[in-house]
Tab-separated table of C-alpha atoms and ligand atoms in Angstrom:
chain	number	residue	atom	x	y	z
A	52	UNK	CA	-26.487	71.089	-46.594
A	53	UNK	CA	-28.293	74.147	-47.859
A	54	UNK	CA	-31.927	73.822	-46.694
A	55	UNK	CA	-33.381	75.184	-49.907
A	56	UNK	CA	-31.567	72.565	-51.927
A	57	UNK	CA	-32.408	69.761	-49.525
A	58	UNK	CA	-36.141	70.470	-49.500
A	59	UNK	CA	-36.587	71.145	-53.210
A	60	UNK	CA	-39.726	69.720	-54.813
A	61	UNK	CA	-39.461	67.816	-58.060
A	62	UNK	CA	-41.286	70.593	-59.946
A	63	UNK	CA	-38.675	73.101	-58.761
A	64	UNK	CA	-35.860	71.298	-60.568
A	65	UNK	CA	-35.033	72.294	-64.164
A	66	UNK	CA	-35.889	69.581	-66.705
A	67	UNK	CA	-32.249	69.476	-67.882
A	68	UNK	CA	-31.167	68.644	-64.356
A	69	UNK	CA	-33.614	65.731	-64.175
A	70	UNK	CA	-32.584	64.477	-67.614
A	71	UNK	CA	-28.915	64.573	-66.594
A	72	UNK	CA	-29.714	62.684	-63.393
A	73	UNK	CA	-31.687	60.046	-65.322
A	74	UNK	CA	-28.738	59.591	-67.653
A	75	UNK	CA	-26.331	59.058	-64.770
A	76	UNK	CA	-28.674	56.453	-63.290
A	77	UNK	CA	-29.103	54.676	-66.620
A	78	UNK	CA	-25.316	54.425	-66.996
A	79	UNK	CA	-24.843	52.936	-63.519
A	80	UNK	CA	-23.404	49.435	-63.646
A	81	UNK	CA	-24.975	48.610	-60.279
A	82	UNK	CA	-28.654	48.859	-61.289
A	83	UNK	CA	-30.554	45.887	-59.937
A	84	UNK	CA	-32.368	43.295	-62.065
A	85	UNK	CA	-35.276	42.109	-59.946
A	86	UNK	CA	-35.372	44.418	-56.921
A	87	UNK	CA	-37.491	47.550	-56.535
A	88	UNK	CA	-35.195	50.569	-56.873
A	89	UNK	CA	-35.764	54.302	-57.400
A	90	UNK	CA	-35.841	55.722	-60.937
A	91	UNK	CA	-33.543	58.471	-59.645
A	92	UNK	CA	-32.480	59.689	-56.208
A	93	UNK	CA	-32.910	57.976	-52.858
A	94	UNK	CA	-35.309	55.287	-51.696
A	95	UNK	CA	-35.769	54.378	-48.042
A	96	UNK	CA	-38.587	52.771	-46.013
A	97	UNK	CA	-41.315	50.633	-47.577
A	98	UNK	CA	-44.725	52.214	-46.858
A	99	UNK	CA	-48.429	51.476	-47.220
A	100	UNK	CA	-47.934	47.786	-48.077
A	101	UNK	CA	-51.401	46.327	-48.757
A	102	UNK	CA	-53.465	44.132	-51.075
A	103	UNK	CA	-56.161	46.142	-52.802
A	104	UNK	CA	-58.233	45.925	-56.006
A	105	UNK	CA	-56.504	42.747	-57.165
A	106	UNK	CA	-52.945	43.919	-56.627
A	107	UNK	CA	-50.258	44.240	-54.017
A	108	UNK	CA	-49.444	47.911	-53.498
A	109	UNK	CA	-46.081	48.820	-52.111
A	110	UNK	CA	-44.991	52.420	-51.690
A	111	UNK	CA	-41.660	53.750	-50.537
A	112	UNK	CA	-40.002	56.853	-49.168
A	113	UNK	CA	-38.471	58.711	-52.077
A	114	UNK	CA	-36.352	61.783	-52.592
A	115	UNK	CA	-36.098	62.128	-56.374
A	116	UNK	CA	-33.422	64.792	-56.756
A	117	UNK	CA	-30.384	63.425	-54.952
A	118	UNK	CA	-28.999	60.631	-52.810
A	119	UNK	CA	-29.386	62.441	-49.492
A	120	UNK	CA	-32.450	62.377	-47.225
A	121	UNK	CA	-34.171	65.414	-48.725
A	122	UNK	CA	-37.861	66.178	-49.222
A	123	UNK	CA	-39.662	62.823	-49.038
A	124	UNK	CA	-42.428	61.688	-51.397
A	125	UNK	CA	-44.302	58.381	-51.423
A	126	UNK	CA	-43.594	56.500	-54.643
A	127	UNK	CA	-46.054	53.801	-55.736
A	128	UNK	CA	-45.266	50.334	-57.118
A	129	UNK	CA	-47.796	47.559	-57.743
A	130	UNK	CA	-47.771	43.860	-58.514
A	131	UNK	CA	-50.283	41.095	-59.172
A	132	UNK	CA	-47.980	38.388	-57.829
A	133	UNK	CA	-45.177	39.849	-55.638
A	134	UNK	CA	-42.679	38.841	-58.342
A	135	UNK	CA	-43.175	41.283	-61.232
A	136	UNK	CA	-43.661	44.953	-60.341
A	137	UNK	CA	-44.647	48.075	-62.196
A	138	UNK	CA	-43.649	51.612	-61.301
A	139	UNK	CA	-46.931	53.464	-60.848
A	140	UNK	CA	-45.715	57.019	-60.193
A	141	UNK	CA	-45.793	59.428	-57.278
A	142	UNK	CA	-48.489	58.652	-54.706
A	143	UNK	CA	-48.116	61.366	-52.089
A	144	UNK	CA	-46.485	64.680	-52.760
A	145	UNK	CA	-45.420	66.816	-49.818
A	146	UNK	CA	-47.304	70.109	-49.677
A	147	UNK	CA	-48.222	72.794	-47.161
A	148	UNK	CA	-49.287	72.913	-44.445
A	149	UNK	CA	-49.236	69.449	-42.788
A	150	UNK	CA	-46.487	67.613	-44.691
A	151	UNK	CA	-44.542	70.520	-46.174
A	152	UNK	CA	-41.127	69.039	-45.324
A	153	UNK	CA	-41.903	65.466	-46.237
A	154	UNK	CA	-44.556	62.760	-46.425
A	155	UNK	CA	-42.850	60.425	-43.993
A	156	UNK	CA	-43.454	56.722	-43.381
A	157	UNK	CA	-46.787	55.095	-42.723
A	158	UNK	CA	-49.074	52.219	-43.583
A	159	UNK	CA	-52.063	51.215	-45.701
A	160	UNK	CA	-55.434	49.711	-44.792
A	161	UNK	CA	-58.484	48.918	-46.928
A	162	UNK	CA	-61.862	50.275	-45.797
A	163	UNK	CA	-65.050	50.872	-47.830
A	164	UNK	CA	-63.295	49.615	-50.966
A	165	UNK	CA	-60.624	52.308	-50.759
A	166	UNK	CA	-56.993	52.063	-49.755
A	167	UNK	CA	-56.338	54.424	-46.848
A	168	UNK	CA	-52.740	55.600	-46.542
A	169	UNK	CA	-51.887	56.898	-43.086
A	170	UNK	CA	-48.538	58.615	-42.723
A	171	UNK	CA	-46.531	61.211	-40.843
A	172	UNK	CA	-46.455	64.729	-42.205
A	173	UNK	CA	-43.100	66.259	-41.347
A	174	UNK	CA	-43.059	70.022	-40.817
A	175	UNK	CA	-40.948	72.609	-38.972
A	176	UNK	CA	-42.090	75.818	-37.315
A	177	UNK	CA	-40.483	79.260	-37.708
A	178	UNK	CA	-37.774	78.301	-35.222
A	179	UNK	CA	-37.083	75.097	-37.144
A	180	UNK	CA	-38.631	72.927	-34.412
A	181	UNK	CA	-40.006	69.679	-35.800
A	182	UNK	CA	-43.842	69.376	-35.814
A	183	UNK	CA	-45.155	65.974	-36.846
A	184	UNK	CA	-48.776	65.446	-37.961
A	185	UNK	CA	-50.388	62.095	-38.663
A	186	UNK	CA	-52.137	62.471	-42.021
A	187	UNK	CA	-54.251	60.450	-44.439
A	188	UNK	CA	-54.588	60.055	-48.193
A	189	UNK	CA	-57.168	57.811	-49.861
A	190	UNK	CA	-56.603	55.819	-53.050
A	191	UNK	CA	-59.387	54.450	-55.277
A	192	UNK	CA	-59.283	51.392	-57.537
A	193	UNK	CA	-58.077	53.524	-60.476
A	194	UNK	CA	-55.081	54.636	-58.467
A	195	UNK	CA	-56.301	58.215	-57.887
A	196	UNK	CA	-55.091	59.508	-54.549
A	197	UNK	CA	-56.693	62.332	-52.544
A	198	UNK	CA	-55.257	63.820	-49.386
A	199	UNK	CA	-57.532	64.613	-46.477
A	200	UNK	CA	-57.443	68.376	-45.862
A	201	UNK	CA	-56.691	68.093	-42.154
A	202	UNK	CA	-54.480	65.823	-40.084
A	203	UNK	CA	-55.871	62.840	-38.173
A	204	UNK	CA	-53.635	63.586	-35.197
A	205	UNK	CA	-52.482	67.172	-34.959
A	206	UNK	CA	-50.325	67.148	-31.841
A	207	UNK	CA	-47.895	65.006	-29.889
A	208	UNK	CA	-49.424	63.838	-26.584
A	209	UNK	CA	-47.889	65.059	-23.370
A	210	UNK	CA	-44.780	63.179	-22.267
A	211	UNK	CA	-43.259	62.697	-25.723
A	212	UNK	CA	-40.884	64.696	-27.921
A	213	UNK	CA	-41.350	65.751	-31.536
A	214	UNK	CA	-39.829	62.398	-32.598
A	215	UNK	CA	-43.242	60.881	-33.098
A	216	UNK	CA	-43.886	59.131	-36.402
A	217	UNK	CA	-44.553	56.098	-38.623
A	218	UNK	CA	-48.203	55.127	-37.894
A	219	UNK	CA	-49.052	51.474	-38.548
A	220	UNK	CA	-52.791	50.818	-38.596
A	221	UNK	CA	-54.700	47.549	-38.218
A	222	UNK	CA	-58.147	46.359	-37.295
A	223	UNK	CA	-59.106	44.192	-34.324
A	224	UNK	CA	-62.300	43.273	-32.444
A	225	UNK	CA	-62.580	46.801	-30.987
A	226	UNK	CA	-62.148	48.749	-34.223
A	227	UNK	CA	-59.065	50.378	-35.722
A	228	UNK	CA	-55.834	50.672	-33.837
A	229	UNK	CA	-52.662	52.545	-34.666
A	230	UNK	CA	-49.151	52.236	-33.249
A	231	UNK	CA	-46.707	55.144	-33.540
A	232	UNK	CA	-42.956	55.273	-32.884
A	233	UNK	CA	-42.084	57.746	-30.148
A	234	UNK	CA	-39.468	59.220	-27.867
A	235	UNK	CA	-40.248	59.946	-24.217
A	236	UNK	CA	-39.270	63.283	-22.665
A	237	UNK	CA	-36.361	61.489	-20.950
A	238	UNK	CA	-35.055	60.630	-24.450
A	239	UNK	CA	-35.824	56.904	-24.370
A	240	UNK	CA	-37.614	55.161	-27.216
A	241	UNK	CA	-41.102	53.645	-27.069
A	242	UNK	CA	-44.368	53.224	-28.991
A	243	UNK	CA	-47.855	54.563	-28.307
A	244	UNK	CA	-51.331	53.441	-29.326
A	245	UNK	CA	-54.411	55.212	-30.661
A	246	UNK	CA	-57.895	53.851	-31.385
A	247	UNK	CA	-60.564	54.820	-33.894
A	248	UNK	CA	-63.918	53.510	-35.077
A	249	UNK	CA	-63.766	55.098	-38.538
A	250	UNK	CA	-60.071	55.786	-39.381
A	251	UNK	CA	-60.709	59.547	-39.189
A	252	UNK	CA	-61.330	60.310	-35.504
A	253	UNK	CA	-58.497	59.012	-33.345
A	254	UNK	CA	-58.159	58.826	-29.565
A	255	UNK	CA	-54.889	58.549	-27.687
A	256	UNK	CA	-55.073	55.240	-25.781
A	257	UNK	CA	-51.659	55.314	-24.050
A	258	UNK	CA	-48.185	53.889	-24.218
A	259	UNK	CA	-47.547	50.289	-25.191
A	260	UNK	CA	-46.489	48.461	-21.999
A	261	UNK	CA	-43.271	46.511	-22.559
A	262	UNK	CA	-40.335	45.483	-20.379
A	263	UNK	CA	-37.987	47.539	-22.571
A	264	UNK	CA	-37.926	50.756	-20.558
A	265	UNK	CA	-34.482	51.904	-21.619
A	266	UNK	CA	-33.879	50.439	-25.005
A	267	UNK	CA	-32.468	53.043	-27.372
A	268	UNK	CA	-33.413	56.719	-27.738
A	269	UNK	CA	-36.097	56.361	-30.422
A	270	UNK	CA	-38.203	53.534	-31.886
A	271	UNK	CA	-38.897	53.982	-35.581
A	272	UNK	CA	-41.390	52.082	-37.716
A	273	UNK	CA	-43.242	49.950	-35.130
A	274	UNK	CA	-45.452	47.175	-36.532
A	275	UNK	CA	-47.732	45.029	-34.348
A	276	UNK	CA	-49.534	41.891	-35.566
A	277	UNK	CA	-50.601	38.456	-34.391
A	278	UNK	CA	-49.291	35.236	-35.854
A	279	UNK	CA	-50.418	31.748	-34.718
A	280	UNK	CA	-52.089	33.308	-31.684
A	281	UNK	CA	-48.908	35.116	-30.580
A	282	UNK	CA	-48.364	38.871	-30.460
A	283	UNK	CA	-45.401	40.184	-32.456
A	284	UNK	CA	-43.950	43.694	-32.304
A	285	UNK	CA	-41.373	44.638	-34.920
A	286	UNK	CA	-39.596	47.961	-34.420
A	287	UNK	CA	-36.348	49.788	-35.124
A	288	UNK	CA	-34.642	50.978	-31.949
A	289	UNK	CA	-32.001	53.639	-32.512
A	290	UNK	CA	-29.096	53.919	-30.094
A	291	UNK	CA	-28.320	50.333	-29.045
A	292	UNK	CA	-24.650	49.657	-28.282
A	293	UNK	CA	-22.988	46.794	-30.194
A	294	UNK	CA	-22.743	43.601	-28.084
A	295	UNK	CA	-20.542	40.840	-29.518
A	296	UNK	CA	-22.061	39.820	-32.862
A	297	UNK	CA	-25.243	41.779	-32.102
A	298	UNK	CA	-26.314	45.306	-33.016
A	299	UNK	CA	-23.384	45.854	-35.354
A	300	UNK	CA	-25.188	48.211	-37.723
A	301	UNK	CA	-25.749	51.886	-37.028
A	302	UNK	CA	-29.457	51.216	-36.290
A	303	UNK	CA	-31.244	47.919	-35.624
A	304	UNK	CA	-34.452	46.222	-36.737
A	305	UNK	CA	-35.863	43.497	-34.559
A	306	UNK	CA	-38.846	42.068	-32.756
A	307	UNK	CA	-40.303	40.737	-29.548
A	308	UNK	CA	-43.022	38.093	-29.318
A	309	UNK	CA	-45.408	37.140	-26.540
A	310	UNK	CA	-49.024	36.895	-25.499
A	311	UNK	CA	-51.336	39.007	-27.653
A	312	UNK	CA	-51.527	42.674	-26.681
A	313	UNK	CA	-53.892	43.252	-23.761
A	314	UNK	CA	-56.322	45.644	-25.425
A	315	UNK	CA	-57.564	47.016	-22.087
A	316	UNK	CA	-54.286	47.685	-20.287
A	317	UNK	CA	-52.084	47.965	-23.437
A	318	UNK	CA	-49.580	45.659	-21.731
A	319	UNK	CA	-47.561	43.384	-23.993
A	320	UNK	CA	-45.882	40.522	-22.117
A	321	UNK	CA	-42.974	39.437	-24.238
A	322	UNK	CA	-39.661	37.604	-24.494
A	323	UNK	CA	-36.222	38.888	-25.485
A	324	UNK	CA	-35.469	41.204	-28.422
A	325	UNK	CA	-34.197	39.404	-31.546
A	326	UNK	CA	-32.662	41.026	-34.589
A	327	UNK	CA	-34.616	40.282	-37.757
A	328	UNK	CA	-31.604	40.230	-40.008
A	329	UNK	CA	-27.884	39.709	-39.434
A	330	UNK	CA	-26.551	41.410	-42.566
A	331	UNK	CA	-25.240	44.917	-43.207
A	332	UNK	CA	-28.094	46.645	-45.009
A	333	UNK	CA	-31.547	46.202	-43.600
A	334	UNK	CA	-33.883	48.675	-41.936
A	335	UNK	CA	-37.493	49.811	-41.459
A	336	UNK	CA	-39.291	46.545	-42.335
A	337	UNK	CA	-43.051	46.654	-42.842
A	338	UNK	CA	-45.507	43.747	-42.952
A	339	UNK	CA	-48.997	43.090	-44.328
A	340	UNK	CA	-51.398	40.156	-44.252
A	341	UNK	CA	-52.449	39.062	-47.707
A	342	UNK	CA	-55.613	37.333	-48.980
A	343	UNK	CA	-54.062	33.922	-48.360
A	344	UNK	CA	-53.467	34.807	-44.712
A	345	UNK	CA	-49.708	35.086	-45.144
A	346	UNK	CA	-47.760	37.677	-43.158
A	347	UNK	CA	-45.401	39.240	-45.707
A	348	UNK	CA	-42.491	41.536	-44.944
A	349	UNK	CA	-40.485	43.941	-47.061
A	350	UNK	CA	-37.625	46.081	-45.734
A	351	UNK	CA	-35.356	48.840	-46.938
A	352	UNK	CA	-32.086	47.282	-48.097
A	353	UNK	CA	-29.999	50.103	-46.683
A	354	UNK	CA	-29.029	51.998	-43.563
A	355	UNK	CA	-29.382	55.666	-42.731
A	356	UNK	CA	-26.400	57.989	-42.442
A	357	UNK	CA	-23.985	55.940	-44.559
A	358	UNK	CA	-22.763	56.829	-48.058
A	359	UNK	CA	-23.166	54.182	-50.788
A	360	UNK	CA	-21.115	53.823	-53.996
A	361	UNK	CA	-24.168	54.476	-56.210
A	362	UNK	CA	-24.448	58.004	-54.746
A	363	UNK	CA	-22.049	59.091	-57.474
A	364	UNK	CA	-24.457	57.586	-60.031
A	365	UNK	CA	-27.430	59.607	-58.797
A	366	UNK	CA	-29.400	56.848	-57.065
A	367	UNK	CA	-29.316	54.976	-53.750
A	368	UNK	CA	-30.864	51.844	-52.240
A	369	UNK	CA	-33.538	49.301	-53.073
A	370	UNK	CA	-36.150	47.236	-51.233
A	371	UNK	CA	-35.645	43.630	-50.113
A	372	UNK	CA	-37.535	40.798	-51.737
A	373	UNK	CA	-40.928	40.088	-50.135
A	374	UNK	CA	-40.578	37.446	-47.437
A	375	UNK	CA	-43.214	35.287	-45.755
A	376	UNK	CA	-42.953	35.245	-41.963
A	377	UNK	CA	-43.511	32.266	-39.713
A	378	UNK	CA	-43.074	31.656	-36.027
A	379	UNK	CA	-40.853	28.703	-35.158
A	380	UNK	CA	-40.207	28.112	-31.427
A	381	UNK	CA	-40.886	31.755	-30.603
A	382	UNK	CA	-38.556	33.002	-33.352
A	383	UNK	CA	-39.628	34.654	-36.585
A	384	UNK	CA	-38.359	33.007	-39.739
A	385	UNK	CA	-38.307	34.794	-43.091
A	386	UNK	CA	-38.474	33.012	-46.436
A	387	UNK	CA	-38.704	34.551	-49.907
A	388	UNK	CA	-42.319	34.193	-51.112
A	389	UNK	CA	-43.103	31.177	-53.360
A	390	UNK	CA	-44.116	33.441	-56.255
A	391	UNK	CA	-40.470	34.403	-56.799
A	392	UNK	CA	-40.099	31.049	-58.574
A	393	UNK	CA	-41.736	32.858	-61.522
A	394	UNK	CA	-38.486	34.750	-62.006
A	395	UNK	CA	-36.505	31.565	-62.563
A	396	UNK	CA	-34.830	31.123	-65.934
A	397	UNK	CA	-32.022	28.794	-66.963
A	398	UNK	CA	-31.233	26.129	-64.356
A	399	UNK	CA	-27.918	24.442	-63.535
A	400	UNK	CA	-26.951	22.042	-60.776
A	401	UNK	CA	-24.252	19.839	-59.365
A	402	UNK	CA	-23.655	17.206	-56.678
A	403	UNK	CA	-20.193	16.552	-55.353
A	404	UNK	CA	-18.092	15.792	-52.292
A	405	UNK	CA	-15.590	18.420	-51.214
A	406	UNK	CA	-12.447	17.288	-49.506
A	407	UNK	CA	-10.232	20.069	-48.132
A	408	UNK	CA	-10.573	22.011	-51.373
A	409	UNK	CA	-12.178	24.951	-53.182
A	410	UNK	CA	-14.074	24.184	-56.377
A	411	UNK	CA	-16.106	25.886	-59.070
A	412	UNK	CA	-18.318	24.275	-61.713
A	413	UNK	CA	-19.302	24.896	-65.341
A	414	UNK	CA	-22.384	27.075	-65.752
A	415	UNK	CA	-22.461	27.891	-62.044
A	416	UNK	CA	-21.656	31.574	-62.067
A	417	UNK	CA	-23.447	34.853	-62.695
A	418	UNK	CA	-24.672	38.236	-61.504
A	419	UNK	CA	-28.438	37.891	-60.986
A	420	UNK	CA	-29.466	34.466	-59.754
A	421	UNK	CA	-30.992	32.278	-57.094
A	422	UNK	CA	-28.766	29.589	-55.598
A	423	UNK	CA	-29.646	26.795	-53.206
A	424	UNK	CA	-26.567	25.215	-51.751
A	425	UNK	CA	-26.637	22.399	-49.201
A	426	UNK	CA	-23.672	21.010	-47.306
A	427	UNK	CA	-24.452	17.611	-45.764
A	428	UNK	CA	-22.588	15.333	-43.373
A	429	UNK	CA	-20.008	18.013	-42.718
A	430	UNK	CA	-16.807	16.610	-41.231
A	431	UNK	CA	-14.621	19.647	-41.793
A	432	UNK	CA	-13.499	22.686	-39.838
A	433	UNK	CA	-15.376	25.017	-42.138
A	434	UNK	CA	-17.439	25.022	-45.315
A	435	UNK	CA	-18.787	27.810	-47.429
A	436	UNK	CA	-19.469	29.577	-50.659
A	437	UNK	CA	-17.871	32.567	-52.344
A	438	UNK	CA	-19.949	34.655	-54.726
A	439	UNK	CA	-19.242	37.470	-57.185
A	440	UNK	CA	-15.676	36.188	-57.407
A	441	UNK	CA	-13.255	38.086	-59.658
A	442	UNK	CA	-9.510	38.433	-59.744
A	443	UNK	CA	-9.388	40.458	-56.544
A	444	UNK	CA	-13.022	40.377	-55.437
A	445	UNK	CA	-15.223	37.926	-53.576
A	446	UNK	CA	-17.992	37.902	-50.996
A	447	UNK	CA	-17.513	35.032	-48.569
A	448	UNK	CA	-20.140	33.070	-46.655
A	449	UNK	CA	-18.394	30.778	-44.247
A	450	UNK	CA	-19.787	28.297	-41.764
A	451	UNK	CA	-17.107	27.734	-39.153
A	452	UNK	CA	-18.223	24.401	-37.757
A	453	UNK	CA	-15.669	24.241	-34.939
A	454	UNK	CA	-16.569	27.733	-33.722
A	455	UNK	CA	-20.308	27.287	-34.350
A	456	UNK	CA	-20.456	30.496	-36.339
A	457	UNK	CA	-21.720	31.709	-39.693
A	458	UNK	CA	-19.989	34.749	-41.183
A	459	UNK	CA	-20.662	36.941	-44.174
A	460	UNK	CA	-17.479	38.788	-45.105
A	461	UNK	CA	-17.611	41.660	-47.563
A	462	UNK	CA	-14.088	42.987	-46.971
A	463	UNK	CA	-13.191	42.046	-50.580
A	464	UNK	CA	-16.672	42.467	-52.132
A	465	UNK	CA	-15.738	45.494	-54.249
A	466	UNK	CA	-16.363	49.176	-53.482
A	467	UNK	CA	-16.436	49.764	-49.752
A	468	UNK	CA	-19.563	50.740	-47.812
A	469	UNK	CA	-19.704	51.893	-44.200
A	470	UNK	CA	-16.475	50.084	-43.279
A	471	UNK	CA	-16.422	52.065	-40.018
A	472	UNK	CA	-19.136	49.581	-38.960
A	473	UNK	CA	-16.943	46.578	-39.806
A	474	UNK	CA	-16.648	44.337	-42.854
A	475	UNK	CA	-18.000	41.045	-41.453
A	476	UNK	CA	-21.262	40.002	-39.798
A	477	UNK	CA	-21.716	36.755	-37.863
A	478	UNK	CA	-24.286	34.718	-35.990
A	479	UNK	CA	-24.282	31.445	-34.079
A	480	UNK	CA	-25.000	28.296	-36.047
A	481	UNK	CA	-24.597	24.596	-35.340
A	482	UNK	CA	-25.214	21.215	-36.942
A	483	UNK	CA	-23.509	18.946	-39.477
A	484	UNK	CA	-25.851	20.016	-42.280
A	485	UNK	CA	-26.526	23.504	-43.517
A	486	UNK	CA	-28.657	24.995	-46.269
A	487	UNK	CA	-27.903	28.352	-47.874
A	488	UNK	CA	-30.583	29.885	-50.065
A	489	UNK	CA	-29.193	32.918	-51.849
A	490	UNK	CA	-30.718	35.644	-54.003
A	491	UNK	CA	-27.899	37.510	-55.670
A	492	UNK	CA	-28.559	40.619	-57.758
A	493	UNK	CA	-26.209	43.081	-59.500
A	494	UNK	CA	-25.407	44.836	-56.225
A	495	UNK	CA	-26.935	42.798	-53.404
A	496	UNK	CA	-27.143	39.441	-51.700
A	497	UNK	CA	-29.925	38.027	-49.523
A	498	UNK	CA	-28.894	34.860	-47.722
A	499	UNK	CA	-31.538	32.652	-46.064
A	500	UNK	CA	-30.024	30.014	-43.771
A	501	UNK	CA	-31.797	26.738	-42.924
A	502	UNK	CA	-35.142	27.815	-44.368
A	503	UNK	CA	-35.077	31.313	-42.954
A	504	UNK	CA	-33.856	30.705	-39.386
A	505	UNK	CA	-31.317	33.458	-39.945
A	506	UNK	CA	-31.113	35.955	-42.787
A	507	UNK	CA	-28.226	38.144	-43.941
A	508	UNK	CA	-29.218	41.006	-46.253
A	509	UNK	CA	-26.409	43.086	-47.736
A	510	UNK	CA	-25.481	45.365	-50.575
A	511	UNK	CA	-22.248	44.563	-52.398
A	512	UNK	CA	-20.609	46.570	-55.167
A	513	UNK	CA	-18.341	44.301	-57.218
A	514	UNK	CA	-17.226	44.904	-60.799
A	515	UNK	CA	-19.503	43.462	-63.445
A	516	UNK	CA	-16.754	41.010	-64.461
A	517	UNK	CA	-16.793	39.394	-60.995
A	518	UNK	CA	-19.181	36.524	-61.656
A	519	UNK	CA	-17.529	33.463	-60.184
A	520	UNK	CA	-19.040	31.134	-57.568
A	521	UNK	CA	-16.787	28.820	-55.523
A	522	UNK	CA	-17.533	26.218	-52.869
A	523	UNK	CA	-15.080	25.123	-50.220
A	524	UNK	CA	-14.417	22.781	-47.319
A	525	UNK	CA	-11.441	23.360	-45.043
A	526	UNK	CA	-9.638	20.475	-43.307
A	527	UNK	CA	-12.183	17.775	-43.987
A	528	UNK	CA	-15.035	16.626	-46.175
A	529	UNK	CA	-18.607	17.591	-46.864
A	530	UNK	CA	-21.320	16.533	-49.314
A	531	UNK	CA	-22.442	19.345	-51.607
A	532	UNK	CA	-25.647	19.812	-53.579
A	533	UNK	CA	-26.176	22.971	-55.630
A	534	UNK	CA	-29.035	24.276	-57.779
A	535	UNK	CA	-28.879	27.628	-59.509
A	536	UNK	CA	-31.374	29.575	-61.610
A	537	UNK	CA	-30.727	32.743	-63.562
A	538	UNK	CA	-33.333	35.327	-62.580
A	539	UNK	CA	-34.978	37.671	-65.032
A	540	UNK	CA	-35.803	41.378	-65.052
A	541	UNK	CA	-38.807	41.874	-62.774
A	542	UNK	CA	-39.432	45.597	-62.420
A	543	UNK	CA	-40.088	47.786	-65.432
A	544	UNK	CA	-37.877	50.834	-65.378
A	545	UNK	CA	-40.545	52.873	-67.122
A	546	UNK	CA	-43.313	54.653	-65.308
A	547	UNK	CA	-46.942	53.912	-66.179
A	548	UNK	CA	-50.303	53.115	-64.709
A	549	UNK	CA	-50.481	49.634	-66.305
B	56	LIG	C1	-36.821	55.480	-40.962
B	56	LIG	C2	-37.322	56.903	-41.036
B	56	LIG	C3	-38.721	57.042	-40.464
B	56	LIG	C4	-39.254	58.264	-41.175
B	56	LIG	C5	-38.645	58.099	-42.549
B	56	LIG	C6	-38.306	59.399	-43.238
B	56	LIG	O1	-35.826	55.216	-41.897
B	56	LIG	O2	-36.427	57.791	-40.392
B	56	LIG	O3	-38.762	57.135	-39.055
B	56	LIG	O4	-40.641	58.291	-41.200
B	56	LIG	O5	-37.482	57.336	-42.385
B	56	LIG	O6	-37.905	59.155	-44.553
């Protein structure tokens, strides 16, 4: 693509062009009801997630003028309760000299009653070589944001390439610490650490010591925290080969857990790498610890380098719902935060026994809803649920009991997305009981299995008439209990400070 077009700032676009884009977005039948989505253009990573001045602040990577990865801004959203959100406008605008080609991903931390936003400034030199800077902007309680006039880290340390970005900052007993995603000179991915006593002066501390010496060619968006006395590192390795049901997406997001980081040696003793999500559209998660001590995660509900059907409508992607993380037997579980119950409207429910049949029920259908569906005492080959069912469309969630496998199949979900990466995703599952907790929106589904042991996050693009929900058991019986709530509009589509 033409560079000038790709790196256009919002103020360089004619007002008629923006108005026409807004109209296309408004007419899109796939706009979400209760997920954070861009007003126009492309959204990607969540950034700067923090609790400050009585609100949760959640920013995201935003290119306003098209659905490609152009010049990135930080867009600001805020919420008092993690359920209802307001669009609060642009937070960080790219400008010369340190972030001229994009204010890339980063994190937020509160110090001296101000929210400090630490991010990567993307630039290129005269020969178009990438030059990343780690930069800072400071937000006050009124939402005014000021950029620091010089970068915090102005060069890449020796041994690493220009793929060096996505600072995540936290505080521990020694002061402030920052982890940055990096690529070694031998083109393997890793993460490095810096320390600071004041958030402004940073010292390179060294590379994070892990057992993953050759694990992809770049680690994006690293995030280190401690939960129940364990160390957890979440990161997005690029370049893993698919292995059976694993690593099926173009890029992965996952984690390792172990003993807390050794702050002297920077060694992190850890177990195996787990994927955080088993669905099609999930990347660049970011966490924060809130006032109640919960570790909350939000991710980008999308994947890089794949076209989506809303591109033709002038917008692309949304964020996932906020999820509370817990550690169960060394594995991270993700559950939608309790506050999302505030979105619940009309309720419907049913109890039944399925016997080698597929059934639907009155009032159990829809486009934007929460559904809890439990199969108990399963004595069948397979059970499952089909959502967004129309004449030719359906998205199938199937628990194959004999194979010990759970599959989400979007081959008939509607408009196709990234089918070169397959149309089904699976993970291992066993037991005679299973609980599916689903959040379905106009063009997405988030499936939490057995209270967040596994999660499948996916976009789907069915027609608006495809509203059916069906439950099935194949070759045998199973008890079924279903509760469904309609969910209401949760993000105002209008921009404003309050
Ligand atoms: C991940 C990522 C980050 C980068 C940002 C740019 O999706 O590539 O590494 O900071 O997106 O938008």
